[in-house]
Coordinates of C-alpha atoms in Angstrom, one line a residue:
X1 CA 61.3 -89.0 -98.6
X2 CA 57.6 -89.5 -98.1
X3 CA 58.1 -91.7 -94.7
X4 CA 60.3 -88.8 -93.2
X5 CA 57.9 -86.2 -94.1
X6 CA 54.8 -88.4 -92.6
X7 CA 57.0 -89.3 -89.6
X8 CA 57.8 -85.8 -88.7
X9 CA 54.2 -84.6 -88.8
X10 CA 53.3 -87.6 -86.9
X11 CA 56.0 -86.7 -84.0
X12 CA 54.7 -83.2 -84.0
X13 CA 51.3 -83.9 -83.3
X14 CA 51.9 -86.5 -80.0
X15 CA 51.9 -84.2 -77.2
X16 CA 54.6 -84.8 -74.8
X17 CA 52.8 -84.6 -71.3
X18 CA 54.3 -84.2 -68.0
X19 CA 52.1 -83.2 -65.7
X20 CA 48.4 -84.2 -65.5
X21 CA 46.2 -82.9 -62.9
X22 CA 42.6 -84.4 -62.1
X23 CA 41.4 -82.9 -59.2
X24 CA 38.0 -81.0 -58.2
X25 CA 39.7 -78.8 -58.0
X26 CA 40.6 -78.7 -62.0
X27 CA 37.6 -80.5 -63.0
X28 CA 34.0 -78.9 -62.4
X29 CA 32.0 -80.4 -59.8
X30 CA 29.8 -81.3 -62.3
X31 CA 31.8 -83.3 -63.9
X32 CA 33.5 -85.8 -61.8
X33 CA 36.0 -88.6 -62.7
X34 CA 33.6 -91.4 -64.3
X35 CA 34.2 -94.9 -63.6
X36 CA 36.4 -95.5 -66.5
X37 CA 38.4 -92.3 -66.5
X38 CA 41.1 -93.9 -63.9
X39 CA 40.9 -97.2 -66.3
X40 CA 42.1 -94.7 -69.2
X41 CA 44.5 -92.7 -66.8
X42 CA 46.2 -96.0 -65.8
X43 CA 46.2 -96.9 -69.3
X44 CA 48.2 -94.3 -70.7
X45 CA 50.6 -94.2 -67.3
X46 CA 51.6 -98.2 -68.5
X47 CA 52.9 -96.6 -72.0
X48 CA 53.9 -93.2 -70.8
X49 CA 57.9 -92.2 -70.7
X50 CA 57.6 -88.4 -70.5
X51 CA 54.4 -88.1 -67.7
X52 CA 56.4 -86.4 -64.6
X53 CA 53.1 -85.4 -61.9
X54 CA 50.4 -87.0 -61.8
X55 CA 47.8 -85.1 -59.7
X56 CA 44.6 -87.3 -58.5
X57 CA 43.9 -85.7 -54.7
X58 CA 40.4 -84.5 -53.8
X59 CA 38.2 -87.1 -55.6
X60 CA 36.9 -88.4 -52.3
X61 CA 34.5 -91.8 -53.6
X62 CA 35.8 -92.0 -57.4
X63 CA 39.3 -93.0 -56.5
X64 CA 39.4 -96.1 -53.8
X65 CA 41.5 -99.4 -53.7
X66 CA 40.6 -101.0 -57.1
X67 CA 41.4 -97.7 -58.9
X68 CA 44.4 -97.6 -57.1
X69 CA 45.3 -101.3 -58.1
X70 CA 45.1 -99.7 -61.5
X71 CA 47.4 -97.2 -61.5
X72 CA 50.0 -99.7 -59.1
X73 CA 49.4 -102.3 -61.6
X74 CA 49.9 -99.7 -64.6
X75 CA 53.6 -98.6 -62.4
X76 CA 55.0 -102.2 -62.3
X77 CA 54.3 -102.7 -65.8
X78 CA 56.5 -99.5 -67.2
X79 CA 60.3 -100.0 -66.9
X80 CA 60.9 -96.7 -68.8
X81 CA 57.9 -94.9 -66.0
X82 CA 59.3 -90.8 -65.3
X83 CA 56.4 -90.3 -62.5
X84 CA 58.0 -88.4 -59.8
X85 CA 54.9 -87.3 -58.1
X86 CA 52.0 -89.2 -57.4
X87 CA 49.2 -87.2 -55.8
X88 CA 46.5 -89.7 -54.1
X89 CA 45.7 -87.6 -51.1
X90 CA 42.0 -86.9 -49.8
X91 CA 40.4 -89.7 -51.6
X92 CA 39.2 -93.3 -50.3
X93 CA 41.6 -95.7 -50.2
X94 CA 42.1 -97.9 -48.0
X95 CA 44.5 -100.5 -46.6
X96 CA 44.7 -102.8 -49.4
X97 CA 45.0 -99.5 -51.9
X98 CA 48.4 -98.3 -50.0
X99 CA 49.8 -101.7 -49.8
X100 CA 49.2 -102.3 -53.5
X101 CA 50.5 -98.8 -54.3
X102 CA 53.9 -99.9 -51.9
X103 CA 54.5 -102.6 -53.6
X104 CA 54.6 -101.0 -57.0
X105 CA 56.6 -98.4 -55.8
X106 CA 59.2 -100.6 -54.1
X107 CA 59.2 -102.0 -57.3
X108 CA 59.2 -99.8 -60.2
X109 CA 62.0 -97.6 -60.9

């Protein structure tokens, strides 16, 4: 009885996100993306089955090819991945950020 009880508690508290928006346009200029904040997004995109839009235009010099490696490399390794919508645009990436992003996407679900 006491498992069920902490169980359902537990499954009440975890948030099921499906849309995550980090854009300047969301976030005050003052407080841009850090360095690791795309580490942590890419993180939780690897483990994530409910995350539906992910948002990620308009952070011009924080988001370039090694961030996007992260979120490619975060896309190949989720079988059970729901993105639908991947938002990268006005930011700097370059070739070798698109073709690691289409490569994940030819590949992932």
């Amino acid at each position: 009885m006491g498992n069920s009880h902490s169980s359902d508690t537990k499954s009440r508290r975890q948030k099921k996100i499906e849309k995550l928006v980090l854009t300047k346009k969301r976030v005050n200029l003052r407080d841009k993306l850090r360095d690791d904040d795309i580490s942590v997004v890419a993180s939780a995109l690897a483990r994530s089955t409910t995350l539906k839009v992910l948002d990620l235009s308009n952070n011009g010099d924080r988001i370039g090819d090694a961030e996007v490696k992260l979120i490619a490399d975060a896309l190949l390794s989720n079988s059970n991945c729901k993105l639908q919508l991947l938002d990268l645009g006005w930011n700097n990436i370059a070739d070798d950020g698109a073709k690691n992003l289409a490569e994940a996407l030819c590949h992932s679900n």
